[in-house]
Coordinates of C-alpha atoms and ligand atoms in Angstrom, one line a residue:
M6 CA 0.0 0.0 0.0
R7 CA 1.4 3.4 -0.9
G8 CA 1.4 6.2 1.6
S9 CA -0.9 9.1 0.9
M10 CA 1.4 12.0 1.5
M11 CA 2.3 14.7 -1.1
D12 CA 5.0 13.7 -3.5
S13 CA 6.6 17.2 -3.7
P14 CA 9.9 17.0 -5.4
L15 CA 13.0 18.1 -3.4
L16 CA 14.2 20.9 -5.7
I17 CA 17.1 23.3 -5.2
S18 CA 15.0 26.3 -6.2
S19 CA 12.8 25.6 -3.1
L20 CA 15.8 26.4 -0.8
L21 CA 16.2 29.9 -2.0
D22 CA 12.4 30.5 -2.2
Y23 CA 12.3 29.5 1.5
A24 CA 15.1 31.8 2.5
A25 CA 13.6 34.8 0.6
T26 CA 10.2 34.2 2.2
Y27 CA 11.2 33.5 5.8
H28 CA 14.7 35.1 6.0
G29 CA 14.2 37.8 3.4
D30 CA 16.3 40.4 5.3
T31 CA 19.2 38.0 6.2
E32 CA 22.4 39.1 4.5
I33 CA 24.8 37.6 1.9
V34 CA 28.1 39.4 2.2
S35 CA 30.8 39.0 -0.4
R36 CA 34.3 40.3 -0.8
S37 CA 34.1 41.1 -4.5
V38 CA 36.8 40.3 -7.1
E39 CA 36.7 44.0 -8.0
G40 CA 37.6 44.9 -4.4
P41 CA 34.8 46.3 -2.3
I42 CA 32.5 44.4 0.0
H43 CA 29.1 43.6 -1.6
R44 CA 26.1 43.0 0.5
Y45 CA 22.5 42.1 -0.2
T46 CA 19.7 40.0 1.2
Y47 CA 18.1 36.6 0.4
R48 CA 15.1 38.5 -0.9
Q49 CA 17.3 40.4 -3.4
A50 CA 19.3 37.3 -4.2
L51 CA 16.1 35.5 -5.3
R52 CA 15.1 38.3 -7.5
R53 CA 18.6 38.3 -9.2
C54 CA 18.5 34.5 -9.6
R55 CA 15.2 34.8 -11.5
Q56 CA 16.7 37.5 -13.6
L57 CA 19.7 35.3 -14.3
A58 CA 17.5 32.3 -15.2
N59 CA 16.0 34.6 -17.9
V60 CA 19.5 35.5 -19.1
L61 CA 20.3 31.8 -19.4
Q62 CA 17.1 31.2 -21.3
G63 CA 18.0 34.1 -23.6
L64 CA 21.4 32.5 -24.3
G65 CA 19.5 29.3 -25.3
V66 CA 20.3 27.2 -22.3
E67 CA 17.9 24.2 -22.1
N68 CA 17.1 21.5 -19.6
G69 CA 20.1 19.2 -18.9
D70 CA 22.6 21.5 -20.6
R71 CA 25.9 21.9 -18.7
V72 CA 26.8 25.5 -17.9
A73 CA 30.3 25.9 -16.4
T74 CA 31.6 28.4 -13.7
M75 CA 35.1 29.3 -12.9
A76 CA 34.7 31.6 -9.9
W77 CA 35.6 32.4 -6.3
N78 CA 33.1 32.2 -3.5
G79 CA 30.9 35.2 -4.1
Y80 CA 27.3 36.4 -4.7
R81 CA 27.4 36.0 -8.5
H82 CA 28.6 32.5 -8.1
L83 CA 25.7 31.8 -5.7
E84 CA 23.3 33.2 -8.2
L85 CA 24.6 30.8 -10.8
Y86 CA 24.3 27.9 -8.4
F87 CA 20.6 28.6 -8.1
A88 CA 19.6 30.0 -11.5
I89 CA 21.3 27.2 -13.5
S90 CA 20.0 24.3 -11.4
G91 CA 16.7 26.0 -10.7
M92 CA 15.9 26.2 -14.4
G93 CA 16.8 22.6 -14.9
A94 CA 20.3 22.9 -16.3
V95 CA 23.5 21.6 -14.7
C96 CA 25.9 23.8 -12.9
H97 CA 29.4 22.6 -13.6
T98 CA 32.0 24.2 -11.2
L99 CA 35.6 24.3 -12.6
N100 CA 38.6 24.3 -10.4
P101 CA 40.9 27.1 -11.7
R102 CA 43.9 25.5 -10.0
L103 CA 43.9 22.5 -12.3
F104 CA 46.6 22.1 -15.0
Q105 CA 45.5 23.4 -18.4
D106 CA 45.3 19.9 -20.0
Q107 CA 43.0 18.6 -17.2
L108 CA 40.8 21.7 -17.4
I109 CA 40.4 21.3 -21.2
Y110 CA 39.7 17.6 -20.8
I111 CA 37.0 18.4 -18.2
V112 CA 35.2 21.1 -20.1
N113 CA 35.2 19.0 -23.3
H114 CA 34.1 15.9 -21.5
A115 CA 31.2 17.6 -19.8
A116 CA 30.4 19.3 -23.1
D117 CA 29.7 22.6 -21.4
R118 CA 27.9 25.1 -23.6
F119 CA 28.6 28.3 -21.7
L120 CA 31.2 29.3 -19.3
F121 CA 30.8 32.0 -16.6
V122 CA 34.2 33.3 -15.4
D123 CA 35.4 35.7 -12.7
L124 CA 37.8 38.5 -13.7
S125 CA 40.8 36.8 -12.1
F126 CA 40.5 33.7 -14.3
V127 CA 39.9 35.3 -17.7
P128 CA 43.6 34.8 -18.7
I129 CA 43.4 31.1 -17.9
L130 CA 40.5 30.7 -20.3
E131 CA 42.0 33.0 -23.0
A132 CA 45.0 30.6 -23.0
A133 CA 42.8 27.6 -23.4
A134 CA 39.8 28.8 -25.4
D135 CA 40.9 27.5 -28.8
R136 CA 40.8 24.0 -27.4
L137 CA 37.4 24.4 -25.7
D138 CA 35.5 23.3 -28.8
R139 CA 32.0 23.0 -27.4
I140 CA 31.8 26.4 -25.5
E141 CA 29.5 28.7 -27.4
G142 CA 30.1 31.8 -25.3
Y143 CA 31.7 33.2 -22.2
V144 CA 30.2 35.5 -19.6
V145 CA 32.6 37.6 -17.5
M146 CA 31.2 38.0 -14.0
T147 CA 31.6 41.7 -13.6
D148 CA 30.0 45.0 -14.5
A149 CA 30.4 47.1 -17.7
E150 CA 32.9 49.4 -15.9
H151 CA 35.3 46.5 -15.1
M152 CA 34.7 44.5 -18.3
P153 CA 38.2 43.8 -19.7
E154 CA 39.3 43.7 -23.3
T155 CA 39.4 40.0 -24.0
S156 CA 40.2 37.6 -26.8
L157 CA 37.5 35.1 -25.5
P158 CA 35.1 34.4 -28.4
N159 CA 31.5 35.6 -27.9
A160 CA 32.2 37.2 -24.6
H161 CA 29.5 38.9 -22.6
C162 CA 29.4 41.1 -19.5
Y163 CA 27.3 39.6 -16.6
E164 CA 25.8 42.8 -15.3
T165 CA 25.0 44.0 -18.8
L166 CA 23.1 40.8 -19.5
M167 CA 21.3 41.1 -16.1
E168 CA 20.2 44.7 -16.8
Q169 CA 18.5 43.6 -20.0
A170 CA 16.7 40.7 -18.3
D171 CA 13.3 40.6 -16.5
D172 CA 13.0 39.2 -13.0
D173 CA 9.8 37.5 -13.7
F174 CA 10.5 33.7 -13.8
A175 CA 8.7 30.8 -12.3
W176 CA 10.9 27.9 -11.3
P177 CA 9.9 24.8 -13.2
Q178 CA 8.8 21.7 -11.2
F179 CA 10.4 18.5 -12.3
D180 CA 11.6 15.1 -11.1
E181 CA 13.8 15.5 -8.0
N182 CA 16.3 13.0 -9.5
T183 CA 17.1 15.4 -12.3
A184 CA 20.9 16.3 -12.4
S185 CA 21.7 19.6 -10.8
S186 CA 25.4 20.1 -10.6
L187 CA 28.6 18.5 -11.7
C188 CA 32.0 18.4 -10.0
Y189 CA 35.1 16.5 -11.2
T190 CA 37.6 15.0 -8.8
S191 CA 41.2 15.9 -9.3
G192 CA 42.0 12.3 -10.2
T193 CA 45.5 11.6 -8.9
T194 CA 45.7 8.9 -11.6
G195 CA 44.0 8.8 -15.0
H196 CA 41.6 11.4 -16.1
P197 CA 39.4 13.4 -13.7
K198 CA 36.0 11.9 -13.2
G199 CA 32.7 13.7 -12.7
A200 CA 30.3 13.4 -9.8
L201 CA 26.8 14.4 -11.1
Y202 CA 24.6 15.5 -8.2
S203 CA 20.8 15.5 -8.3
H204 CA 18.3 17.9 -6.8
R205 CA 17.3 15.2 -4.4
S206 CA 20.8 14.4 -3.3
T207 CA 21.6 18.0 -2.8
V208 CA 18.5 18.8 -0.7
L209 CA 18.9 15.7 1.5
H210 CA 22.6 16.6 2.0
S211 CA 21.5 20.1 3.1
F212 CA 19.2 18.7 5.7
S213 CA 22.2 16.7 7.0
V214 CA 24.4 19.8 7.2
C215 CA 21.8 21.5 9.3
M216 CA 21.4 18.6 11.8
A217 CA 22.5 19.4 15.3
D218 CA 24.9 16.5 15.4
T219 CA 26.6 17.5 12.2
L220 CA 27.4 21.2 11.5
A221 CA 24.2 22.4 13.3
L222 CA 23.8 25.2 10.8
S223 CA 20.8 27.4 11.7
S224 CA 19.3 30.9 11.3
R225 CA 21.4 32.0 14.3
D226 CA 24.6 31.5 12.4
A227 CA 26.8 33.5 10.1
V228 CA 28.8 31.1 8.0
L229 CA 32.0 31.8 6.1
P230 CA 32.9 29.0 3.7
V231 CA 36.6 29.3 2.9
V232 CA 36.4 26.0 1.1
P233 CA 35.8 27.0 -2.5
M234 CA 32.5 26.7 -4.3
F235 CA 34.5 24.7 -7.0
H236 CA 35.5 22.1 -4.4
A237 CA 32.6 19.8 -3.8
N238 CA 30.1 22.7 -3.8
A239 CA 31.8 24.3 -0.8
W240 CA 30.8 21.3 1.2
G241 CA 27.2 22.0 0.5
L242 CA 27.1 25.2 2.6
P243 CA 25.7 27.4 -0.2
Y244 CA 22.6 25.2 -0.3
A245 CA 22.3 24.5 3.5
A246 CA 22.5 28.2 4.4
P247 CA 19.3 29.2 2.6
M248 CA 17.6 26.0 3.9
C249 CA 18.0 27.4 7.4
G250 CA 18.4 31.1 6.8
A251 CA 22.0 31.4 7.9
K252 CA 23.9 34.6 7.0
I253 CA 26.5 33.8 4.4
V254 CA 29.9 35.6 4.1
F255 CA 31.9 34.9 1.0
P256 CA 35.7 35.6 1.0
G257 CA 36.1 36.1 -2.7
P258 CA 39.7 35.8 -4.0
R259 CA 41.4 36.7 -0.7
L260 CA 42.1 33.6 1.4
D261 CA 45.2 34.8 3.2
G262 CA 45.2 34.9 7.0
A263 CA 44.8 38.6 7.3
S264 CA 41.9 38.9 4.9
V265 CA 40.0 35.9 6.3
Y266 CA 40.5 37.2 9.8
Q267 CA 39.2 40.7 8.9
L268 CA 36.0 39.3 7.4
L269 CA 35.4 36.9 10.3
Q270 CA 35.7 39.8 12.7
D271 CA 33.8 42.5 10.7
E272 CA 30.9 40.2 9.9
A273 CA 30.7 38.6 13.3
V274 CA 31.1 35.1 11.7
N275 CA 30.6 32.3 14.1
I276 CA 31.1 29.2 11.9
T277 CA 33.6 28.8 9.2
A278 CA 34.9 25.8 7.1
G279 CA 38.0 24.9 5.1
V280 CA 41.0 22.7 4.6
P281 CA 43.9 22.6 7.2
T282 CA 46.2 24.7 5.0
V283 CA 44.0 27.8 5.2
W284 CA 43.7 27.4 9.0
L285 CA 47.5 27.3 9.2
M286 CA 47.6 30.7 7.6
L287 CA 44.9 32.1 9.8
L288 CA 46.4 30.8 13.1
E289 CA 49.8 32.1 12.1
H290 CA 48.4 35.5 11.3
C291 CA 46.6 35.6 14.7
A292 CA 49.7 34.4 16.6
N293 CA 52.1 36.9 14.9
N294 CA 49.8 39.8 15.5
D295 CA 48.4 38.9 18.9
L296 CA 44.9 38.6 17.6
Q297 CA 41.9 36.7 18.9
L298 CA 38.9 35.3 16.9
E299 CA 36.1 37.0 18.8
H300 CA 33.0 35.6 17.2
V301 CA 33.9 32.2 15.8
D302 CA 32.6 29.2 17.9
R303 CA 32.9 26.4 15.3
V304 CA 35.6 25.7 12.8
V305 CA 34.9 22.9 10.4
I306 CA 38.0 21.2 9.1
G307 CA 38.1 18.6 6.4
G308 CA 39.7 17.6 3.1
S309 CA 42.8 16.5 4.9
A310 CA 43.4 15.3 8.4
A311 CA 43.1 18.1 11.1
P312 CA 46.2 17.7 13.3
G313 CA 45.6 17.6 17.1
S314 CA 47.9 20.6 17.5
M315 CA 45.5 22.6 15.2
I316 CA 42.4 21.5 17.1
E317 CA 44.1 22.5 20.4
A318 CA 45.3 25.8 19.1
F319 CA 41.7 26.8 18.1
K320 CA 40.4 25.7 21.4
T321 CA 42.9 27.1 23.8
Q322 CA 43.9 30.3 21.9
H323 CA 40.5 31.2 20.4
G324 CA 37.9 29.3 22.3
C325 CA 36.6 27.6 19.1
E326 CA 35.4 24.1 18.8
V327 CA 36.8 22.2 15.9
I328 CA 34.4 20.0 14.0
H329 CA 36.6 17.5 12.1
A330 CA 34.8 16.1 9.1
W331 CA 35.5 13.6 6.3
G332 CA 34.1 13.4 2.9
M333 CA 34.8 13.2 -0.8
T334 CA 33.5 14.8 -4.0
E335 CA 31.7 11.5 -4.5
T336 CA 29.8 11.9 -1.2
S337 CA 28.5 15.4 -1.8
P338 CA 30.8 15.6 0.3
L339 CA 29.6 15.1 3.9
G340 CA 30.4 11.5 5.1
T341 CA 31.4 11.6 8.8
V342 CA 31.4 14.5 11.3
G343 CA 33.3 14.5 14.6
T344 CA 30.8 16.0 17.1
L345 CA 31.2 14.5 20.6
K346 CA 28.3 12.6 22.3
R347 CA 26.8 13.4 25.7
K348 CA 28.8 10.7 27.4
H349 CA 32.1 12.2 26.1
D350 CA 31.6 15.3 28.4
A351 CA 33.0 13.2 31.2
L352 CA 36.3 12.6 29.4
S353 CA 39.5 14.5 30.1
A354 CA 40.6 17.1 27.5
A355 CA 43.3 14.7 26.2
E356 CA 40.7 11.9 25.8
Q357 CA 38.4 14.3 23.9
L358 CA 41.2 15.4 21.7
A359 CA 42.0 11.8 20.9
L360 CA 38.4 11.5 19.6
Q361 CA 38.5 14.8 17.7
V362 CA 41.6 13.8 15.7
K363 CA 39.5 11.0 14.3
Q364 CA 37.7 11.9 11.0
G365 CA 34.3 11.9 12.6
R366 CA 31.5 9.5 13.3
G367 CA 28.8 8.1 11.0
I368 CA 25.9 10.4 10.3
Y369 CA 22.4 9.5 9.3
G370 CA 22.2 9.0 5.6
V371 CA 25.7 7.6 5.0
E372 CA 26.3 4.0 5.8
L373 CA 29.9 3.1 6.6
R374 CA 31.8 -0.2 6.8
I375 CA 35.4 -1.3 6.5
V376 CA 36.4 -4.4 4.6
D377 CA 39.5 -6.6 4.0
D378 CA 41.2 -7.4 0.7
Q379 CA 38.5 -10.0 0.0
G380 CA 35.7 -7.6 0.6
K381 CA 34.8 -9.2 4.0
E382 CA 33.5 -6.8 6.6
L383 CA 35.9 -6.1 9.5
P384 CA 34.9 -5.5 13.1
R385 CA 34.0 -2.1 14.4
D386 CA 36.5 -2.2 17.3
G387 CA 38.6 0.8 16.6
V388 CA 41.6 -1.4 15.9
A389 CA 40.9 -3.4 12.7
F390 CA 41.6 -1.4 9.6
G391 CA 40.6 -1.9 6.1
E392 CA 39.1 -0.1 3.0
L393 CA 36.3 2.3 3.9
Q394 CA 33.1 1.8 1.9
V395 CA 30.0 4.0 1.9
R396 CA 26.4 3.9 0.7
G397 CA 23.6 6.3 0.8
P398 CA 21.3 8.8 -1.0
W399 CA 24.0 11.4 -1.5
V400 CA 26.8 9.0 -2.5
I401 CA 27.7 8.6 -6.2
D402 CA 26.5 5.5 -8.0
A403 CA 28.3 6.1 -11.3
Y404 CA 30.8 8.6 -12.7
Y405 CA 29.4 11.0 -15.3
R406 CA 29.7 9.4 -18.9
H407 CA 31.8 6.6 -17.5
D408 CA 31.0 3.0 -18.4
Q409 CA 32.7 1.1 -15.7
P410 CA 30.5 0.1 -12.7
I411 CA 31.9 1.5 -9.5
L412 CA 29.7 -0.2 -6.9
D413 CA 30.1 -3.7 -5.6
A414 CA 27.2 -6.3 -5.7
E415 CA 25.7 -4.9 -2.5
G416 CA 25.8 -1.3 -3.7
W417 CA 28.8 -0.1 -1.7
F418 CA 31.2 2.5 -3.0
S419 CA 34.9 2.0 -2.2
T420 CA 36.5 5.3 -1.0
G421 CA 40.2 4.4 -1.5
D422 CA 40.7 5.4 2.2
V423 CA 42.0 2.9 4.8
A424 CA 40.3 3.4 8.1
T425 CA 39.2 2.0 11.5
L426 CA 35.7 2.3 12.9
D427 CA 35.0 2.2 16.6
P428 CA 31.8 1.0 18.4
D429 CA 30.6 4.7 18.7
G430 CA 30.9 5.0 14.9
F431 CA 34.0 7.2 15.0
M432 CA 36.0 6.6 11.8
Q433 CA 39.7 7.2 11.7
I434 CA 41.6 7.3 8.4
T435 CA 45.0 5.8 8.6
D436 CA 45.8 6.5 5.0
R437 CA 44.6 6.7 1.4
S438 CA 45.2 3.2 0.2
K439 CA 47.8 4.5 -2.3
D440 CA 49.7 6.5 0.4
V441 CA 50.0 3.8 3.0
I442 CA 53.7 2.8 3.7
K443 CA 54.2 -1.0 3.6
S444 CA 57.2 -1.8 5.7
G445 CA 58.1 -5.5 6.1
G446 CA 54.5 -6.6 5.6
E447 CA 53.1 -4.2 8.2
W448 CA 51.4 -0.9 7.4
I449 CA 52.7 2.5 8.7
S450 CA 50.1 5.3 8.7
S451 CA 51.5 8.4 7.0
I452 CA 48.7 10.5 8.5
D453 CA 49.6 9.5 12.1
L454 CA 53.3 10.3 11.5
E455 CA 52.4 13.7 9.9
N456 CA 50.1 14.6 12.8
E457 CA 52.8 13.8 15.3
A458 CA 55.4 15.7 13.3
V459 CA 53.3 18.9 13.1
S460 CA 52.7 18.8 16.9
H461 CA 56.4 19.9 17.2
P462 CA 56.2 23.7 17.7
D463 CA 58.8 24.4 15.1
V464 CA 57.1 22.5 12.3
T465 CA 54.7 24.3 10.0
E466 CA 53.8 21.4 7.6
A467 CA 54.9 17.8 7.2
A468 CA 54.4 15.0 4.8
V469 CA 55.5 11.4 5.0
I470 CA 56.0 9.2 1.9
G471 CA 57.3 5.6 1.4
I472 CA 60.7 5.2 -0.1
A473 CA 61.7 1.9 -1.7
H474 CA 63.8 -0.2 0.6
R475 CA 65.9 -3.2 -0.2
K476 CA 65.0 -5.1 3.0
W477 CA 61.7 -3.7 4.2
N478 CA 60.1 -3.0 0.9
E479 CA 59.3 0.6 1.9
R480 CA 60.4 2.9 4.7
P481 CA 59.0 6.4 5.7
L482 CA 60.7 9.6 4.7
L483 CA 59.6 12.7 6.6
V484 CA 59.6 16.0 4.6
V485 CA 59.2 19.0 6.8
V486 CA 58.6 22.8 6.3
P487 CA 60.1 24.3 9.5
R488 CA 58.6 27.4 11.1
Q489 CA 60.2 30.6 9.8
G490 CA 63.3 31.4 11.7
A491 CA 63.4 28.1 13.6
T492 CA 66.5 26.1 13.9
L493 CA 65.4 22.5 13.8
S494 CA 67.5 19.4 13.3
K495 CA 66.7 15.9 12.1
E496 CA 67.7 14.7 15.6
D497 CA 65.3 17.1 17.3
L498 CA 62.4 15.8 15.3
L499 CA 63.2 12.1 15.6
Q500 CA 63.5 12.6 19.4
H501 CA 60.1 14.3 19.4
L502 CA 58.6 11.4 17.5
E503 CA 60.3 8.7 19.6
S504 CA 58.0 9.1 22.5
R505 CA 54.9 9.3 20.3
V506 CA 55.1 6.4 17.8
A507 CA 56.3 2.8 17.7
K508 CA 60.0 2.6 17.1
W509 CA 59.7 0.8 13.8
W510 CA 57.5 3.7 12.5
L511 CA 60.3 6.3 13.0
P512 CA 61.2 7.9 9.6
D513 CA 64.5 6.7 8.2
D514 CA 65.3 10.2 7.2
V515 CA 64.1 13.8 7.5
V516 CA 64.4 16.4 4.8
F517 CA 63.7 20.1 5.3
V518 CA 62.1 22.1 2.5
D519 CA 60.8 25.6 2.0
E520 CA 57.4 24.4 0.8
L521 CA 55.4 21.3 0.0
P522 CA 53.5 20.7 -3.2
H523 CA 49.7 21.0 -3.0
T524 CA 46.9 19.7 -5.2
A525 CA 44.2 21.8 -6.7
T526 CA 42.1 21.2 -3.7
G527 CA 44.7 22.3 -1.2
K528 CA 46.0 18.9 -0.1
I529 CA 49.6 17.9 0.1
S530 CA 50.3 16.3 -3.3
K531 CA 51.9 13.0 -2.3
L532 CA 52.1 12.1 -6.0
T533 CA 54.3 15.1 -6.8
L534 CA 56.3 14.6 -3.7
R535 CA 56.9 10.9 -4.5
K536 CA 58.1 12.0 -8.0
Q537 CA 60.3 14.7 -6.4
F538 CA 62.0 12.0 -4.2
E539 CA 62.1 9.3 -6.8
G540 CA 65.3 7.3 -6.4
Y541 CA 66.0 9.0 -3.0
V542 CA 68.6 6.9 -1.1
L543 CA 67.8 6.5 2.6
P544 CA 70.7 6.4 5.0
E545 CA 71.8 2.9 6.0
G546 CA 70.8 1.4 9.4
G547 CA 67.2 2.8 9.5
S548 CA 64.9 2.2 12.4
A549 CA 62.8 -0.6 11.1
G550 CA 62.8 -3.2 13.8
N551 CA 59.6 -5.0 12.8
Ligands
ADP16 P1 40.4 15.3 -4.4 O1 41.0 13.9 -4.3 O2 40.0 15.7 -5.8 O3 41.1 16.3 -3.6 P2 38.2 15.1 -2.6 O4 38.1 16.4 -2.0 O5 37.0 14.4 -3.0 O6 39.0 15.2 -3.9 O7 39.1 14.2 -1.7 C1 38.6 13.2 -0.9 C2 39.6 12.6 0.0 O8 40.2 13.5 0.8 C3 39.1 11.5 0.9 O9 39.0 10.3 0.2 C4 40.3 11.4 1.9 O10 41.4 10.7 1.4 C5 40.7 12.9 2.0 N1 40.1 13.5 3.2 C6 38.9 14.2 3.2 N2 38.7 14.6 4.5 C7 39.7 14.1 5.3 C8 40.0 14.2 6.7 N3 39.3 14.8 7.5 N4 41.1 13.6 7.1 C9 41.9 12.9 6.2 N5 41.7 12.8 4.9 C10 40.6 13.4 4.4

């Protein structure tokens, strides 16, 4: 027997409609690419989105067409999120940090018809345009006054198009499983692959972001997503904020510590989200200038492991609670979130920290399990580790225009992460399966070693990679960026690690560098690092005693 409740489709347009009706005067504040701070309300944003939908129709965009964006976090990008998906087309966010060949591959693979671009990225596209065969036109996201001379073919000015468009547009109603947006993963091997989200997956994911046990986003919050809107939809925050009526603050192109600090202060932001690298810059800026984060109470950290020292610094120096989260482009991206349970109040600070450095616990909507090499489920005892698999309504079931099946017979998606699960559902990643260091048949976790290395006060960033070893197969090499002005020796570091990790985990060598290579999504690029250290000869007599 079917239930007899309304079958209203879960559509992205409904999020903004809700915000404009019930939180019409709540602000969306953006640091614009042109320079000044721009502010308007949800009510005004909705009007502009309707206008933009008319612009898109005028350009000839139809249902299911891919429309690309290459833009910072800002109000025009938000308008594109809602207008493109709202009218039934697909918003394809491009990561400007990708190599040119990858970018060209992605745009052609997606067969994007139009490309909306922020002023900063016009030169990137000018250099690539003659290989972007399917693009019919470009729209530069600025006003007539700032419109540059450009060699881009069929280039339009965003505000000029907007001025000519009506704001009378009724969002179409359609099947909630319709594609809404597209995001390619950087693909450390092979070509990048596209995750094609649906209206349904996006709206369900937004509910999850707002749940008290996840990010608890609400109308009482002002949220600043440092995580880019071209990286897994800024972790879903641009959709979740209108769902609950939270104020949004967009940092635009300026992600340095000083600029982010200023916005957090000026706009009384209380929740912010980003990868560890940006927090490193912010914490350093605060420490160097004796500054305090006065309004922030929650800092969401994901994308790479949040080191315990960072979680502690936010807590003790700024009174902020870190919410450590894990996810992937393929999971929309929220997968696990590290909020503590009621019973954890009784734990000591050190015990709580030990839980917070884990990647978070299972949330409603994403099933988790770990399996061995044969696909057999492993116990949830916090000790056994194996490949992490996920399943749920905002998890990918096939890559866009990709024939190979990616799910196993029971519908599980393999994440490529190696993890433990404890009885409370806390998941801890020991490594990406390709980064794990295999020493004498045992596994060494590069993440654990890196976390311990950055807990040394004179270390800014650290990465551990496996170096081929005659006897042990692989042994760890620690590559470190020392704090500016610090005098740090290999012996200091090894001594620091000795009391923190098993003896056979101790790196065979330590190399000091000025900077580490990062991927387009701000993670340390182990692939580049491994290439950089190809053929590296470890000193004899390493510490492998296993
Ligand atoms: P890309 O590989 O393109 O950067 P994603 O952002 O989708 O794309 O990366 C997802 C991966 O990032 C995860 O599979 C995991 O390895 C890593 N990751 C995400 N969050 C964390 C975290 N909190 N701790 C450690 N690793 C993380």
